């Protein structure tokens, strides 16, 4: 926290607060059932990875609206921050980390470092080290009703930050509109089921992929001898090294295996159901977790587009609104500056479809050739800044007039 020490107020003896864990416990959600620091369940990890990478690969750009159009505000100093939020992170690492924290903890926090009113860097605060204080009685400051208390995990020092110095991104699931609910907590039971299923498979592998059986012996045998025989027989029958080998059975004994397969135990069905439930909580489509059982190429493409529209866009709208409000000054907002993600990166069609779209846009006077070339990364043409339209098109009211002119000429 050395880089923040000059700008944040050190708060001493803050020992009580209504923390995020307390809030969940008050709602009857037990947070101890899942270790929130271990992403051991593969479906849960896959969903987090997909969402984090999807947000991370989108460039955040500064635009300015004018009376006639919008333009990239490349001259604004904030572009340098967008290209490098801090000296340790690229934009991809920064935004993917924010998205990962937002879903895993329910809330993500970014401290805005400033110097004389200008943003100099953006720093991600560990979500598990930040508490949200709602000061509705003016205890800390009459001008601020929400404060963020950051506790340095190394030194134990606590820092008070006002709402306008922290960008707060939360999940869409919130009961008060201030604190987001973690997907992990909502899926604690389902994730535990997935982990139990993984343990089930591991047991199968350790035991040579077949279940234990019944060792039968006709006659009496004492307890000590029984345990010794059981251990010896288990050492010959269990383990990968004994899989597929011939099993010797002592004279007077018979062995009857219990052939319980994964199909009989409905493991595959239960595992698939749990995986789909976890993915659904994140808004992830089945094809994105490699479930193509009911998918075709066309439906998969449609699902991918639906993921960006239905799932990802809600998060991007929040990122844009919070970033615009916290990073831009009131003068910038009056000048109609705003921050937007480049959606074309995720909604980009195949080459043929793009070319057909450009052709229609250019032929109908919607875009110029240079605007289309810029989207494809080509250099502009000196004569490509004009709008074109088919001369055969005439207003409907002039059809009779044009026909009359043709008759006169003939």
Short mmCIF file of N, CA, C and O in Angstrom, two decimals, residues 17-131:
data_model
loop_
_atom_site.label_atom_id
_atom_site.label_comp_id
_atom_site.label_asym_id
_atom_site.label_seq_id
_atom_site.Cartn_x
_atom_site.Cartn_y
_atom_site.Cartn_z
N UNK A 17 -17.69 -4.06 11.48
CA UNK A 17 -18.31 -3.64 10.24
C UNK A 17 -19.23 -4.77 9.78
O UNK A 17 -19.00 -5.94 10.09
N UNK A 18 -20.25 -4.40 9.06
CA UNK A 18 -21.16 -5.41 8.52
C UNK A 18 -20.56 -5.89 7.21
O UNK A 18 -20.75 -5.30 6.17
N UNK A 19 -19.79 -6.97 7.30
CA UNK A 19 -19.00 -7.43 6.16
C UNK A 19 -19.87 -8.19 5.17
O UNK A 19 -21.04 -8.50 5.41
N UNK A 20 -19.25 -8.52 4.06
CA UNK A 20 -19.94 -9.27 3.01
C UNK A 20 -20.36 -10.65 3.51
O UNK A 20 -21.45 -11.14 3.23
N UNK A 21 -19.49 -11.29 4.31
CA UNK A 21 -19.81 -12.61 4.87
C UNK A 21 -20.99 -12.51 5.83
O UNK A 21 -21.88 -13.36 5.83
N UNK A 22 -21.00 -11.45 6.66
CA UNK A 22 -22.12 -11.25 7.58
C UNK A 22 -23.43 -11.06 6.81
O UNK A 22 -24.48 -11.55 7.23
N UNK A 23 -23.33 -10.35 5.72
CA UNK A 23 -24.52 -10.11 4.91
C UNK A 23 -25.08 -11.41 4.36
O UNK A 23 -26.29 -11.66 4.38
N UNK A 24 -24.20 -12.29 3.88
CA UNK A 24 -24.65 -13.58 3.35
C UNK A 24 -25.23 -14.46 4.45
O UNK A 24 -26.25 -15.13 4.26
N UNK A 25 -24.58 -14.47 5.61
CA UNK A 25 -25.09 -15.28 6.72
C UNK A 25 -26.46 -14.80 7.17
O UNK A 25 -27.31 -15.60 7.57
N UNK A 26 -26.69 -13.49 7.11
CA UNK A 26 -27.99 -12.95 7.50
C UNK A 26 -29.08 -13.41 6.55
O UNK A 26 -30.25 -13.51 6.92
N UNK A 27 -28.68 -13.71 5.30
CA UNK A 27 -29.65 -14.20 4.32
C UNK A 27 -29.81 -15.71 4.37
O UNK A 27 -30.54 -16.29 3.58
N UNK A 28 -29.08 -16.36 5.27
CA UNK A 28 -29.17 -17.81 5.38
C UNK A 28 -28.27 -18.57 4.45
O UNK A 28 -28.42 -19.77 4.25
N UNK A 29 -27.29 -17.88 3.83
CA UNK A 29 -26.35 -18.52 2.92
C UNK A 29 -25.08 -18.85 3.69
O UNK A 29 -24.39 -17.95 4.17
N UNK A 30 -24.76 -20.13 3.82
CA UNK A 30 -23.58 -20.54 4.56
C UNK A 30 -22.35 -20.45 3.67
O UNK A 30 -22.30 -21.07 2.60
N UNK A 31 -21.37 -19.69 4.10
CA UNK A 31 -20.20 -19.45 3.27
C UNK A 31 -19.07 -20.42 3.55
O UNK A 31 -18.04 -20.39 2.88
N UNK A 32 -19.25 -21.28 4.55
CA UNK A 32 -18.15 -22.18 4.93
C UNK A 32 -18.16 -23.48 4.15
O UNK A 32 -17.25 -24.29 4.30
N UNK A 33 -19.18 -23.70 3.33
CA UNK A 33 -19.30 -25.00 2.68
C UNK A 33 -18.35 -25.14 1.50
O UNK A 33 -18.05 -26.24 1.06
N UNK A 34 -17.88 -24.02 0.94
CA UNK A 34 -16.98 -24.06 -0.21
C UNK A 34 -15.78 -23.18 0.08
O UNK A 34 -15.93 -22.05 0.54
N UNK A 35 -14.60 -23.67 -0.16
CA UNK A 35 -13.39 -22.87 0.01
C UNK A 35 -13.31 -21.88 -1.15
O UNK A 35 -13.04 -22.26 -2.29
N UNK A 36 -13.52 -20.59 -0.86
CA UNK A 36 -13.59 -19.60 -1.93
C UNK A 36 -12.23 -19.29 -2.54
O UNK A 36 -12.13 -18.57 -3.52
N UNK A 37 -11.16 -19.81 -1.98
CA UNK A 37 -9.84 -19.55 -2.52
C UNK A 37 -9.35 -20.68 -3.43
O UNK A 37 -8.24 -20.64 -3.92
N UNK A 38 -10.20 -21.71 -3.60
CA UNK A 38 -9.81 -22.84 -4.44
C UNK A 38 -10.81 -22.99 -5.57
O UNK A 38 -11.99 -23.21 -5.35
N UNK A 39 -10.33 -22.86 -6.78
CA UNK A 39 -11.19 -23.02 -7.95
C UNK A 39 -11.01 -24.43 -8.49
O UNK A 39 -10.54 -24.63 -9.61
N UNK A 40 -11.38 -25.41 -7.69
CA UNK A 40 -11.09 -26.79 -8.04
C UNK A 40 -12.10 -27.43 -8.96
O UNK A 40 -11.82 -28.46 -9.56
N UNK A 41 -13.31 -26.89 -9.07
CA UNK A 41 -14.34 -27.50 -9.89
C UNK A 41 -14.17 -26.99 -11.32
O UNK A 41 -14.21 -25.80 -11.59
N UNK A 42 -14.02 -27.91 -12.26
CA UNK A 42 -13.61 -27.55 -13.61
C UNK A 42 -14.66 -26.71 -14.33
O UNK A 42 -14.32 -25.77 -15.05
N UNK A 43 -15.95 -27.02 -14.14
CA UNK A 43 -16.98 -26.24 -14.82
C UNK A 43 -17.01 -24.82 -14.29
O UNK A 43 -17.13 -23.85 -15.06
N UNK A 44 -16.90 -24.67 -12.99
CA UNK A 44 -16.88 -23.34 -12.38
C UNK A 44 -15.67 -22.55 -12.89
O UNK A 44 -15.78 -21.38 -13.27
N UNK A 45 -14.51 -23.18 -12.92
CA UNK A 45 -13.30 -22.52 -13.41
C UNK A 45 -13.44 -22.15 -14.89
O UNK A 45 -13.04 -21.07 -15.31
N UNK A 46 -14.01 -23.05 -15.69
CA UNK A 46 -14.18 -22.79 -17.12
C UNK A 46 -15.07 -21.58 -17.36
O UNK A 46 -14.79 -20.75 -18.22
N UNK A 47 -16.16 -21.48 -16.60
CA UNK A 47 -17.07 -20.34 -16.75
C UNK A 47 -16.38 -19.04 -16.36
O UNK A 47 -16.51 -18.02 -17.06
N UNK A 48 -15.63 -19.05 -15.25
CA UNK A 48 -14.89 -17.85 -14.85
C UNK A 48 -13.88 -17.45 -15.91
O UNK A 48 -13.74 -16.27 -16.26
N UNK A 49 -13.15 -18.42 -16.44
CA UNK A 49 -12.13 -18.16 -17.44
C UNK A 49 -12.75 -17.58 -18.71
O UNK A 49 -12.24 -16.62 -19.29
N UNK A 50 -13.89 -18.15 -19.14
CA UNK A 50 -14.54 -17.68 -20.35
C UNK A 50 -15.01 -16.24 -20.20
O UNK A 50 -14.79 -15.40 -21.09
N UNK A 51 -15.65 -15.92 -19.09
CA UNK A 51 -16.15 -14.57 -18.88
C UNK A 51 -15.00 -13.57 -18.75
O UNK A 51 -15.05 -12.47 -19.31
N UNK A 52 -13.96 -13.94 -18.00
CA UNK A 52 -12.83 -13.04 -17.79
C UNK A 52 -12.13 -12.74 -19.11
O UNK A 52 -11.81 -11.58 -19.41
N UNK A 53 -11.88 -13.76 -19.90
CA UNK A 53 -11.19 -13.55 -21.18
C UNK A 53 -12.06 -12.79 -22.18
O UNK A 53 -11.55 -12.03 -22.99
N UNK A 54 -13.37 -13.02 -22.13
CA UNK A 54 -14.27 -12.33 -23.06
C UNK A 54 -14.27 -10.83 -22.80
O UNK A 54 -14.28 -10.02 -23.73
N UNK A 55 -14.25 -10.43 -21.53
CA UNK A 55 -14.20 -9.00 -21.21
C UNK A 55 -12.80 -8.45 -21.45
O UNK A 55 -12.64 -7.34 -21.97
N UNK A 56 -11.78 -9.23 -21.10
CA UNK A 56 -10.41 -8.75 -21.22
C UNK A 56 -9.98 -8.43 -22.64
O UNK A 56 -9.15 -7.53 -22.86
N UNK A 57 -10.53 -9.14 -23.62
CA UNK A 57 -10.08 -8.92 -25.00
C UNK A 57 -10.78 -7.75 -25.68
O UNK A 57 -10.46 -7.42 -26.82
N UNK A 58 -11.72 -7.10 -24.98
CA UNK A 58 -12.41 -5.95 -25.57
C UNK A 58 -11.67 -4.66 -25.23
O UNK A 58 -11.45 -4.36 -24.06
N UNK A 59 -11.30 -3.87 -26.21
CA UNK A 59 -10.65 -2.58 -25.92
C UNK A 59 -11.66 -1.55 -25.45
O UNK A 59 -12.74 -1.40 -26.03
N UNK A 60 -11.33 -0.84 -24.37
CA UNK A 60 -12.16 0.26 -23.87
C UNK A 60 -11.65 1.55 -24.50
O UNK A 60 -10.48 1.91 -24.35
N UNK A 61 -12.53 2.25 -25.20
CA UNK A 61 -12.15 3.42 -25.98
C UNK A 61 -12.89 4.66 -25.51
O UNK A 61 -14.03 4.59 -25.01
N UNK A 62 -12.24 5.82 -25.68
CA UNK A 62 -12.84 7.11 -25.32
C UNK A 62 -13.40 7.76 -26.58
O UNK A 62 -12.67 7.98 -27.55
N UNK A 63 -14.70 8.05 -26.54
CA UNK A 63 -15.38 8.66 -27.68
C UNK A 63 -15.94 10.03 -27.27
O UNK A 63 -16.18 10.29 -26.10
N UNK A 64 -16.16 10.85 -28.28
CA UNK A 64 -16.82 12.14 -28.06
C UNK A 64 -17.95 12.28 -29.07
O UNK A 64 -17.75 12.13 -30.27
N UNK A 65 -19.14 12.52 -28.56
CA UNK A 65 -20.31 12.71 -29.42
C UNK A 65 -20.36 14.15 -29.90
O UNK A 65 -20.15 15.10 -29.13
N UNK A 66 -20.63 14.31 -31.19
CA UNK A 66 -20.82 15.62 -31.78
C UNK A 66 -22.25 15.71 -32.31
O UNK A 66 -23.02 14.76 -32.21
N UNK A 67 -22.59 16.84 -32.85
CA UNK A 67 -23.96 17.01 -33.37
C UNK A 67 -24.23 16.08 -34.54
O UNK A 67 -25.38 15.65 -34.74
N UNK A 68 -23.21 15.75 -35.31
CA UNK A 68 -23.41 14.96 -36.51
C UNK A 68 -22.97 13.51 -36.38
O UNK A 68 -23.49 12.64 -37.06
N UNK A 69 -22.02 13.23 -35.48
CA UNK A 69 -21.50 11.87 -35.40
C UNK A 69 -20.73 11.71 -34.09
O UNK A 69 -20.76 12.58 -33.22
N UNK A 70 -20.04 10.58 -33.97
CA UNK A 70 -19.15 10.32 -32.85
C UNK A 70 -17.75 10.08 -33.38
O UNK A 70 -17.58 9.55 -34.48
N UNK A 71 -16.75 10.45 -32.59
CA UNK A 71 -15.37 10.27 -33.03
C UNK A 71 -14.53 9.77 -31.86
O UNK A 71 -14.84 10.02 -30.68
N UNK A 72 -13.45 9.06 -32.20
CA UNK A 72 -12.51 8.64 -31.18
C UNK A 72 -11.72 9.84 -30.68
O UNK A 72 -11.12 10.57 -31.47
N UNK A 73 -11.72 10.04 -29.37
CA UNK A 73 -11.02 11.19 -28.78
C UNK A 73 -9.57 10.80 -28.50
O UNK A 73 -9.16 10.63 -27.35
N UNK A 74 -8.79 10.68 -29.55
CA UNK A 74 -7.42 10.19 -29.42
C UNK A 74 -6.50 11.21 -28.75
O UNK A 74 -5.42 10.84 -28.27
N UNK A 75 -6.90 12.48 -28.71
CA UNK A 75 -6.04 13.51 -28.14
C UNK A 75 -6.18 13.60 -26.62
O UNK A 75 -5.37 14.26 -25.96
N UNK A 76 -7.16 12.96 -26.03
CA UNK A 76 -7.41 13.07 -24.59
C UNK A 76 -6.35 12.28 -23.82
O UNK A 76 -5.95 11.18 -24.21
N UNK A 77 -5.91 12.83 -22.68
CA UNK A 77 -4.84 12.19 -21.90
C UNK A 77 -5.25 10.84 -21.35
O UNK A 77 -4.40 9.97 -21.09
N UNK A 78 -6.55 10.61 -21.16
CA UNK A 78 -7.03 9.38 -20.55
C UNK A 78 -6.74 8.14 -21.42
O UNK A 78 -6.75 7.02 -20.93
N UNK A 79 -6.47 8.36 -22.70
CA UNK A 79 -6.15 7.23 -23.58
C UNK A 79 -4.90 6.49 -23.12
O UNK A 79 -4.79 5.28 -23.31
N UNK A 80 -3.96 7.20 -22.53
CA UNK A 80 -2.75 6.54 -22.04
C UNK A 80 -3.07 5.61 -20.88
O UNK A 80 -2.46 4.55 -20.74
N UNK A 81 -4.04 5.99 -20.04
CA UNK A 81 -4.45 5.11 -18.94
C UNK A 81 -5.18 3.90 -19.48
O UNK A 81 -5.03 2.79 -18.97
N UNK A 82 -5.99 4.10 -20.50
CA UNK A 82 -6.74 2.97 -21.09
C UNK A 82 -5.80 1.96 -21.75
O UNK A 82 -6.07 0.76 -21.76
N UNK A 83 -4.69 2.45 -22.29
CA UNK A 83 -3.72 1.56 -22.92
C UNK A 83 -2.82 0.88 -21.90
O UNK A 83 -2.25 -0.19 -22.19
N UNK A 84 -2.67 1.48 -20.72
CA UNK A 84 -1.85 0.89 -19.66
C UNK A 84 -2.41 1.36 -18.32
O UNK A 84 -1.98 2.40 -17.79
N UNK A 85 -3.36 0.62 -17.73
CA UNK A 85 -3.99 1.07 -16.47
C UNK A 85 -3.00 1.32 -15.35
O UNK A 85 -3.16 2.25 -14.57
N UNK A 86 -1.98 0.49 -15.25
CA UNK A 86 -0.89 0.71 -14.30
C UNK A 86 0.36 0.04 -14.87
O UNK A 86 0.28 -0.67 -15.88
N UNK A 87 1.48 0.26 -14.25
CA UNK A 87 2.73 -0.22 -14.83
C UNK A 87 2.89 -1.73 -14.73
O UNK A 87 3.81 -2.30 -15.32
N UNK A 88 1.99 -2.40 -14.02
CA UNK A 88 2.10 -3.85 -13.85
C UNK A 88 1.18 -4.64 -14.78
O UNK A 88 1.36 -5.84 -14.95
N UNK A 89 0.18 -4.01 -15.36
CA UNK A 89 -0.85 -4.75 -16.08
C UNK A 89 -1.14 -4.16 -17.45
O UNK A 89 -1.16 -2.94 -17.62
N UNK A 90 -1.39 -5.05 -18.40
CA UNK A 90 -1.92 -4.65 -19.69
C UNK A 90 -3.44 -4.51 -19.55
O UNK A 90 -4.03 -4.99 -18.58
N UNK A 91 -4.11 -3.87 -20.52
CA UNK A 91 -5.58 -3.77 -20.44
C UNK A 91 -6.26 -5.14 -20.36
O UNK A 91 -7.25 -5.30 -19.65
N UNK A 92 -5.73 -6.13 -21.09
CA UNK A 92 -6.34 -7.47 -21.05
C UNK A 92 -6.25 -8.05 -19.65
O UNK A 92 -7.25 -8.55 -19.10
N UNK A 93 -5.07 -8.01 -19.04
CA UNK A 93 -4.90 -8.54 -17.70
C UNK A 93 -5.76 -7.77 -16.70
O UNK A 93 -6.38 -8.37 -15.80
N UNK A 94 -5.81 -6.46 -16.85
CA UNK A 94 -6.55 -5.63 -15.90
C UNK A 94 -8.03 -5.97 -15.92
O UNK A 94 -8.61 -6.30 -14.88
N UNK A 95 -8.67 -5.91 -17.09
CA UNK A 95 -10.12 -6.10 -17.15
C UNK A 95 -10.52 -7.56 -16.93
O UNK A 95 -11.58 -7.83 -16.37
N UNK A 96 -9.69 -8.50 -17.36
CA UNK A 96 -10.01 -9.91 -17.08
C UNK A 96 -9.93 -10.20 -15.58
O UNK A 96 -10.73 -10.98 -15.04
N UNK A 97 -8.98 -9.56 -14.89
CA UNK A 97 -8.88 -9.73 -13.44
C UNK A 97 -10.07 -9.10 -12.73
O UNK A 97 -10.60 -9.68 -11.76
N UNK A 98 -10.49 -7.94 -13.18
CA UNK A 98 -11.67 -7.30 -12.59
C UNK A 98 -12.90 -8.20 -12.76
O UNK A 98 -13.68 -8.40 -11.82
N UNK A 99 -13.08 -8.74 -13.95
CA UNK A 99 -14.24 -9.61 -14.21
C UNK A 99 -14.17 -10.89 -13.38
O UNK A 99 -15.20 -11.38 -12.89
N UNK A 100 -12.98 -11.43 -13.21
CA UNK A 100 -12.81 -12.64 -12.39
C UNK A 100 -13.21 -12.36 -10.95
O UNK A 100 -13.94 -13.16 -10.33
N UNK A 101 -12.76 -11.24 -10.40
CA UNK A 101 -13.12 -10.87 -9.03
C UNK A 101 -14.61 -10.59 -8.90
O UNK A 101 -15.23 -10.92 -7.88
N UNK A 102 -15.18 -9.98 -9.90
CA UNK A 102 -16.60 -9.61 -9.84
C UNK A 102 -17.49 -10.83 -9.70
O UNK A 102 -18.44 -10.83 -8.91
N UNK A 103 -17.18 -11.89 -10.42
CA UNK A 103 -18.01 -13.09 -10.35
C UNK A 103 -17.65 -13.96 -9.16
O UNK A 103 -18.52 -14.52 -8.50
N UNK A 104 -16.35 -14.08 -8.87
CA UNK A 104 -15.94 -14.99 -7.80
C UNK A 104 -16.32 -14.46 -6.43
O UNK A 104 -16.75 -15.22 -5.55
N UNK A 105 -16.18 -13.14 -6.22
CA UNK A 105 -16.50 -12.55 -4.93
C UNK A 105 -17.83 -11.79 -4.92
O UNK A 105 -18.32 -11.42 -3.86
N UNK A 106 -18.38 -11.54 -6.10
CA UNK A 106 -19.61 -10.77 -6.18
C UNK A 106 -19.36 -9.29 -6.37
O UNK A 106 -20.25 -8.55 -6.81
N UNK A 107 -18.17 -8.82 -6.04
CA UNK A 107 -17.82 -7.41 -6.15
C UNK A 107 -16.36 -7.27 -6.58
O UNK A 107 -15.52 -8.06 -6.16
N UNK A 108 -16.09 -6.26 -7.40
CA UNK A 108 -14.72 -5.94 -7.80
C UNK A 108 -14.50 -4.45 -7.56
O UNK A 108 -15.39 -3.64 -7.82
N UNK A 109 -13.31 -4.11 -7.07
CA UNK A 109 -13.02 -2.73 -6.69
C UNK A 109 -11.73 -2.26 -7.37
O UNK A 109 -10.73 -2.98 -7.38
N UNK A 110 -11.77 -1.06 -7.93
CA UNK A 110 -10.61 -0.46 -8.60
C UNK A 110 -10.38 0.91 -8.00
O UNK A 110 -11.27 1.79 -8.06
N UNK A 111 -9.21 1.11 -7.41
CA UNK A 111 -8.87 2.42 -6.84
C UNK A 111 -8.32 3.33 -7.94
O UNK A 111 -7.47 2.94 -8.74
N UNK A 112 -8.83 4.56 -7.97
CA UNK A 112 -8.43 5.55 -8.98
C UNK A 112 -7.37 6.46 -8.37
O UNK A 112 -7.67 7.29 -7.51
N UNK A 113 -6.14 6.29 -8.80
CA UNK A 113 -5.06 7.15 -8.32
C UNK A 113 -5.03 8.43 -9.16
O UNK A 113 -5.02 8.37 -10.40
N UNK A 114 -5.04 9.57 -8.50
CA UNK A 114 -5.10 10.85 -9.20
C UNK A 114 -3.98 11.78 -8.73
O UNK A 114 -3.40 11.60 -7.65
N UNK A 115 -3.72 12.76 -9.54
CA UNK A 115 -2.75 13.81 -9.21
C UNK A 115 -3.26 15.12 -9.81
O UNK A 115 -3.33 15.26 -11.03
N UNK A 116 -3.68 16.03 -8.93
CA UNK A 116 -4.21 17.33 -9.35
C UNK A 116 -5.41 17.18 -10.27
O UNK A 116 -5.55 17.87 -11.29
N UNK A 117 -6.27 16.24 -9.92
CA UNK A 117 -7.51 16.06 -10.66
C UNK A 117 -7.40 15.21 -11.90
O UNK A 117 -8.41 14.95 -12.57
N UNK A 118 -6.20 14.74 -12.22
CA UNK A 118 -6.01 13.88 -13.40
C UNK A 118 -5.73 12.45 -12.96
O UNK A 118 -4.95 12.22 -12.03
N UNK A 119 -6.34 11.50 -13.66
CA UNK A 119 -6.13 10.09 -13.34
C UNK A 119 -4.72 9.69 -13.78
O UNK A 119 -4.32 9.94 -14.93
N UNK A 120 -3.96 9.10 -12.87
CA UNK A 120 -2.60 8.68 -13.19
C UNK A 120 -2.45 7.16 -13.26
O UNK A 120 -1.53 6.66 -13.91
N UNK A 121 -3.32 6.41 -12.59
CA UNK A 121 -3.24 4.95 -12.63
C UNK A 121 -4.51 4.36 -12.04
O UNK A 121 -5.26 5.02 -11.31
N UNK A 122 -4.76 3.10 -12.38
CA UNK A 122 -5.89 2.33 -11.85
C UNK A 122 -5.34 1.08 -11.18
O UNK A 122 -4.56 0.35 -11.79
N UNK A 123 -5.74 0.84 -9.95
CA UNK A 123 -5.23 -0.29 -9.18
C UNK A 123 -6.38 -1.18 -8.71
O UNK A 123 -7.35 -0.68 -8.12
N UNK A 124 -6.27 -2.48 -8.95
CA UNK A 124 -7.28 -3.42 -8.51
C UNK A 124 -7.07 -3.72 -7.03
O UNK A 124 -5.97 -4.11 -6.61
N UNK A 125 -8.12 -3.56 -6.23
CA UNK A 125 -8.07 -3.88 -4.81
C UNK A 125 -8.58 -5.31 -4.61
O UNK A 125 -9.62 -5.67 -5.19
N UNK A 126 -7.88 -6.13 -3.83
CA UNK A 126 -8.39 -7.49 -3.56
C UNK A 126 -9.79 -7.42 -2.96
O UNK A 126 -10.00 -6.76 -1.93
N UNK A 127 -10.74 -8.09 -3.58
CA UNK A 127 -12.13 -7.96 -3.16
C UNK A 127 -12.36 -8.45 -1.74
O UNK A 127 -13.21 -7.91 -1.02
N UNK A 128 -11.59 -9.46 -1.31
CA UNK A 128 -11.78 -10.00 0.04
C UNK A 128 -11.18 -9.11 1.12
O UNK A 128 -11.30 -9.40 2.31
N UNK A 129 -10.53 -8.01 0.70
CA UNK A 129 -9.93 -7.08 1.68
C UNK A 129 -10.68 -5.76 1.75
O UNK A 129 -10.22 -4.81 2.39
N UNK A 130 -11.82 -5.67 1.07
CA UNK A 130 -12.57 -4.42 1.02
C UNK A 130 -13.94 -4.62 1.67
O UNK A 130 -14.62 -5.61 1.41
N UNK A 131 -14.31 -3.68 2.53
CA UNK A 131 -15.64 -3.65 3.15
C UNK A 131 -16.38 -2.41 2.69
O UNK A 131 -15.78 -1.35 2.50
#
